[in-house]
mmCIF file of C-alpha atoms and ligand atoms in Angstrom:
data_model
loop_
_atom_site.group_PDB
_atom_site.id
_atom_site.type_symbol
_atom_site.label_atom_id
_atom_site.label_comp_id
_atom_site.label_asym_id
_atom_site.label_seq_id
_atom_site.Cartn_x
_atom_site.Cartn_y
_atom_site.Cartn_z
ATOM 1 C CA UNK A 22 -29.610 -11.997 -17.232
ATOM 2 C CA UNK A 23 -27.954 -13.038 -14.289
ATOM 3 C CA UNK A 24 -25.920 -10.602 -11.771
ATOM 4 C CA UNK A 25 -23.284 -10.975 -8.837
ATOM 5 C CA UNK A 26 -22.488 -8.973 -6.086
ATOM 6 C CA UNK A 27 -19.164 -8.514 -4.977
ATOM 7 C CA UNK A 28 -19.040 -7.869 -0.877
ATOM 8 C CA UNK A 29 -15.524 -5.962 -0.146
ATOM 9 C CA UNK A 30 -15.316 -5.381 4.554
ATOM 10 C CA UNK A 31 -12.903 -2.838 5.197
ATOM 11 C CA UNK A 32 -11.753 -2.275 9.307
ATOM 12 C CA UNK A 33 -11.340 0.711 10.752
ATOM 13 C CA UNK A 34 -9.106 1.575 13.392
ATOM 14 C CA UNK A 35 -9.466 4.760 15.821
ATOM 15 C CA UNK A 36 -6.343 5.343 15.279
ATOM 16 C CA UNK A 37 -2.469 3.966 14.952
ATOM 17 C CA UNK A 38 -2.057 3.559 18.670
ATOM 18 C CA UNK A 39 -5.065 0.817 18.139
ATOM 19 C CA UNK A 40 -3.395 -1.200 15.620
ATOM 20 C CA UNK A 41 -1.078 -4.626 16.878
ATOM 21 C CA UNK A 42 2.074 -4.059 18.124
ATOM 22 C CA UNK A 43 3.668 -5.424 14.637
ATOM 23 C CA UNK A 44 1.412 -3.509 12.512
ATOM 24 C CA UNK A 45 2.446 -0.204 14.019
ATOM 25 C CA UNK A 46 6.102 -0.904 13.728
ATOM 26 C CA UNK A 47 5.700 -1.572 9.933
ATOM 27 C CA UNK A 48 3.145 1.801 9.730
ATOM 28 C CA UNK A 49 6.363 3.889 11.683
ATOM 29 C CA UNK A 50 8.456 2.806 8.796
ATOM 30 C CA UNK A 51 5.961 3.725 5.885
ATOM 31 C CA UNK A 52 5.754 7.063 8.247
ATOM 32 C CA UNK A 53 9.828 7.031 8.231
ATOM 33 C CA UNK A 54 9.645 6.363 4.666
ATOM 34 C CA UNK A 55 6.912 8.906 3.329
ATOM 35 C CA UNK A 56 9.640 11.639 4.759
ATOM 36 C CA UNK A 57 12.190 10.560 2.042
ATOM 37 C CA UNK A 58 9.392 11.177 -0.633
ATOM 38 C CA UNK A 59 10.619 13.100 -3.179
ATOM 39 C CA UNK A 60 7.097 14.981 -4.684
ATOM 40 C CA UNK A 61 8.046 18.774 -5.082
ATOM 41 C CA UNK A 62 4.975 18.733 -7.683
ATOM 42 C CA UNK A 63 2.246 17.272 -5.917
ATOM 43 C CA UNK A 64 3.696 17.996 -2.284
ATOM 44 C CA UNK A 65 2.156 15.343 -1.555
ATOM 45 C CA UNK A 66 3.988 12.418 0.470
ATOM 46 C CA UNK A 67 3.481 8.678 0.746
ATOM 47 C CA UNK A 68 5.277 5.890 2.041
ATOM 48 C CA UNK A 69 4.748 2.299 1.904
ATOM 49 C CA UNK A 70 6.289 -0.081 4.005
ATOM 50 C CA UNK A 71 6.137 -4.070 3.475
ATOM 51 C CA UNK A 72 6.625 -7.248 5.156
ATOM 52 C CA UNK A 73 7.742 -10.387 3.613
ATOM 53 C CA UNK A 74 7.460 -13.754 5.152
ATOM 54 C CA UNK A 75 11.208 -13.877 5.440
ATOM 55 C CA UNK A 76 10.991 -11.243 8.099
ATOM 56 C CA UNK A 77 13.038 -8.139 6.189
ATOM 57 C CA UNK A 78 10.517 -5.061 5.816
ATOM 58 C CA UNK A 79 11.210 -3.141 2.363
ATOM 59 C CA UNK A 80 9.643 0.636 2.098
ATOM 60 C CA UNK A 81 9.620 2.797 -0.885
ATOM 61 C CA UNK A 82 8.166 6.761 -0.843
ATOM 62 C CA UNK A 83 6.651 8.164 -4.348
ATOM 63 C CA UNK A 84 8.829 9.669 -6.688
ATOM 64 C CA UNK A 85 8.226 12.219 -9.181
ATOM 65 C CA UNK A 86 9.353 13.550 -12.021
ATOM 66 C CA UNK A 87 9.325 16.998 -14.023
ATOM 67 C CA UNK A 88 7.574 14.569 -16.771
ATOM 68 C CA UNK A 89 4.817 14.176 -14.111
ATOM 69 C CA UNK A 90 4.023 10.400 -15.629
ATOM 70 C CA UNK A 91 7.567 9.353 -15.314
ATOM 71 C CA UNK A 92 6.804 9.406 -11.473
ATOM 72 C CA UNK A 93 5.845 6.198 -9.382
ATOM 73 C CA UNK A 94 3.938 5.960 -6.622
ATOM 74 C CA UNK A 95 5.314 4.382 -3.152
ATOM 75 C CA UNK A 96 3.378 1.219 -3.378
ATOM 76 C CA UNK A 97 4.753 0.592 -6.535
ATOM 77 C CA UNK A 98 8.531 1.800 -5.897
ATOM 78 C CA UNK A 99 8.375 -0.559 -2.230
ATOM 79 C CA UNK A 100 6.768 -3.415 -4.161
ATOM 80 C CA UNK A 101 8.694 -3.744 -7.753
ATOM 81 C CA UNK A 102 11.722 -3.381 -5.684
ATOM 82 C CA UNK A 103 10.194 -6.353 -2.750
ATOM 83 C CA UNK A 104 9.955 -8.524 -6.050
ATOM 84 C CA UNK A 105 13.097 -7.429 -7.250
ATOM 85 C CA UNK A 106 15.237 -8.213 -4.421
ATOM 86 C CA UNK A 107 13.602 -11.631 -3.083
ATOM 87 C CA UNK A 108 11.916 -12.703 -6.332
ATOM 88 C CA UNK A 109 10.766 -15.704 -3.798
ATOM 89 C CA UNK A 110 8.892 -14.254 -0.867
ATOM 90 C CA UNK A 111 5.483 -13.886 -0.066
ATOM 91 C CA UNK A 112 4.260 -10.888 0.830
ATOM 92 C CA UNK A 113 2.316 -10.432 4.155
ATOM 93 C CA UNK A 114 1.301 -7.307 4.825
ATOM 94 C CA UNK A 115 1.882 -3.588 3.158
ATOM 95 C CA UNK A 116 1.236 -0.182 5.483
ATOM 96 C CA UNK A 117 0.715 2.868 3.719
ATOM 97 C CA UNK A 118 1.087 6.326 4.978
ATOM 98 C CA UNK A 119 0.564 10.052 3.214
ATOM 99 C CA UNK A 120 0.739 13.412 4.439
ATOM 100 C CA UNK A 121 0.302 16.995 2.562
ATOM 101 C CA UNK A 122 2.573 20.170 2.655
ATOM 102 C CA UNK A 123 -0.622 21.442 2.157
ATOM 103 C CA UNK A 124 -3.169 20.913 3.879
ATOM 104 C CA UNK A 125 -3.991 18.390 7.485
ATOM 105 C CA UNK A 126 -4.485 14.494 5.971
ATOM 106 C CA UNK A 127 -6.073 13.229 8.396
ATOM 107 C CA UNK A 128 -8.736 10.429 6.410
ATOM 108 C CA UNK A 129 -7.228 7.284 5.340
ATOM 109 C CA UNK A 130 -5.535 7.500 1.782
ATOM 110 C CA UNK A 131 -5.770 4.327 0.017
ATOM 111 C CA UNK A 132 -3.802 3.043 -3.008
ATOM 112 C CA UNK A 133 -4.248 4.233 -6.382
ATOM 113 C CA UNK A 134 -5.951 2.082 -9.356
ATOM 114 C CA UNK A 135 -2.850 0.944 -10.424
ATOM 115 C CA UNK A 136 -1.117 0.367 -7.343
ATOM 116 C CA UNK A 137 -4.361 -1.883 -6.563
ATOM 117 C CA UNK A 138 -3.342 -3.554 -10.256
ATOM 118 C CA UNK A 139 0.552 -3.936 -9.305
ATOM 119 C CA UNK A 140 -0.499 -5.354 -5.832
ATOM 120 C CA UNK A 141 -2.697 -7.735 -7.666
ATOM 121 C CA UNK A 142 -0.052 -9.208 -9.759
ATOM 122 C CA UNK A 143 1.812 -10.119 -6.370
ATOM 123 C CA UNK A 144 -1.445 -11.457 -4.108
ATOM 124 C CA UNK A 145 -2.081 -13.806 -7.302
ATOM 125 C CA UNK A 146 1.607 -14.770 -7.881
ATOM 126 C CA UNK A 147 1.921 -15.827 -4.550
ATOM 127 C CA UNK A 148 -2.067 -17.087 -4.002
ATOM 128 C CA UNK A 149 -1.600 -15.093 -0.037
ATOM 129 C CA UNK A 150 -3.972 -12.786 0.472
ATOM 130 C CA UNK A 151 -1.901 -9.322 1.826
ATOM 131 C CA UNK A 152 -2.984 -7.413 4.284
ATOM 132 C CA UNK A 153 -3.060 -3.680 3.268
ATOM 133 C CA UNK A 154 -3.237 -1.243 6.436
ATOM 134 C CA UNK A 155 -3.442 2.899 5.523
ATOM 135 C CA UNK A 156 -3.232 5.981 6.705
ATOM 136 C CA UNK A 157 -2.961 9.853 6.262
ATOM 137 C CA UNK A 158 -0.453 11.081 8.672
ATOM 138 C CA UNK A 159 -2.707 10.755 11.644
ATOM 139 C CA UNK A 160 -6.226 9.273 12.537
ATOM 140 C CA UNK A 161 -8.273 6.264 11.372
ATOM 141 C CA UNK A 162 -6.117 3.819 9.877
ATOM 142 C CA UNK A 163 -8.074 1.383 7.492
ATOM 143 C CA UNK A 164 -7.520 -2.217 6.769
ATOM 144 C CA UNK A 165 -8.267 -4.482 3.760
ATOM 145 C CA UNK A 166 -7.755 -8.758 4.873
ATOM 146 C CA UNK A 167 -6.609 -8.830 1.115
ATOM 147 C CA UNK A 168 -6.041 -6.914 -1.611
ATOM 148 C CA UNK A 169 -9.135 -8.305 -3.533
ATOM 149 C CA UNK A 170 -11.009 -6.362 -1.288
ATOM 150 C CA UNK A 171 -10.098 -2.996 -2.685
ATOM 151 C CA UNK A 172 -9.623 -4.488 -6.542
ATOM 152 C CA UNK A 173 -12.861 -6.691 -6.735
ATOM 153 C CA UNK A 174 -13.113 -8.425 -10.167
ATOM 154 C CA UNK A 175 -9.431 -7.460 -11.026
ATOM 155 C CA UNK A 176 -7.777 -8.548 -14.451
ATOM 156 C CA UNK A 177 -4.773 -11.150 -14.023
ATOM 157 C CA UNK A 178 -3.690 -14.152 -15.982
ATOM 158 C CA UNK A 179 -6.507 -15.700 -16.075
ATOM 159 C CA UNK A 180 -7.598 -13.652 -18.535
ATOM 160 C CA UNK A 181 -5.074 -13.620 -20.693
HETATM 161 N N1 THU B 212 0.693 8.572 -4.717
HETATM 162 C C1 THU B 212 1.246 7.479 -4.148
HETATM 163 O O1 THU B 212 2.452 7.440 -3.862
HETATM 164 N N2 THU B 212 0.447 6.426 -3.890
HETATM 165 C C2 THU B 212 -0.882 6.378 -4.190
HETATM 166 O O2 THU B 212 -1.486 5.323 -4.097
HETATM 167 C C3 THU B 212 -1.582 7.596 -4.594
HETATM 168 C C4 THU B 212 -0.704 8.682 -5.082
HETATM 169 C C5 THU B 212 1.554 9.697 -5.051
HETATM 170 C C6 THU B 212 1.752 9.886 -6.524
HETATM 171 C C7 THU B 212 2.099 11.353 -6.592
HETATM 172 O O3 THU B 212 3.503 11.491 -6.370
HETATM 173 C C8 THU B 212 1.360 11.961 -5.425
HETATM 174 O O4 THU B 212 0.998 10.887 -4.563
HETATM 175 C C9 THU B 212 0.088 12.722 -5.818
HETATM 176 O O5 THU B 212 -0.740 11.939 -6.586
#
């Protein structure tokens, strides 16, 4: 028997004020964005905001349904339509952003399983690692370098 270890580094910011100029322009839209969420189950809103290498910024909130797994999440409504509408661009960087009707979220909130799985598809397509910055609606913000660092040992193509 053999075994690996997989080493995944994850940054933390203070806060949104800390991040690069860029990167909190892109996290104000994923913050613009979460507002148009439409989740009147959960109450519970995200947005995503990316940027391509072509310079246009795409965001997508989550939107449910009354057939709660009809619903997709942000990540996944900014990204499918990102590939949709410049099938050709790489993807640099994706900010994520949630808040609560509920309750303070003040922790970073990081993408689901299979928003880690849909991401995956794109970081291999393109072989560019993307930069995943995210957030609750206020405090630490947390970056992964790529997305391999939150999906470590991910199933893509290769496997197939
Ligand atoms: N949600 C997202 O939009 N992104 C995630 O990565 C986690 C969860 C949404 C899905 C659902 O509308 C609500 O948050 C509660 O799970």
């Amino acid at each position: 028997m053999k075994s690996i270890t997989i080493t995944a580094t994850i940054e933390l910011y203070e806060s949104i004020d800390k991040l690069p100029v860029d990167v909190i322009k892109l996290m104000n839209t994923a913050i613009e964005a979460r507002e148009k969420a439409y989740a009147p189950y959960s109450k519970f809103n995200v947005g995503a905001a990316i940027l391509l290498d072509n310079d246009e910024v795409i965001s997508g909130s989550n939107q449910e349904n009354a057939s709660y797994p009809s619903g997709l999440c942000a990540e996944r409504t900014a990204i499918y339509y990102a590939g949709a509408k410049y099938p050709k661009a790489v993807i640099k960087r994706i900010a994520i952003s949630a808040t609560s009707l509920n309750h303070a979220v003040t922790s970073p909130i990081p993408p689901c399983g299979a928003c880690r799985q849909a991401i995956a598809e794109y970081e291999v397509k393109q072989n560019v690692p993307i930069e995943i910055y995210f957030m609750g609606e206020r405090g630490e913000v947390a970056k992964s370098n790529s997305l391999g660092d939150l999906l470590p040992f991910a199933f893509d193509k290769s496997n197939l």
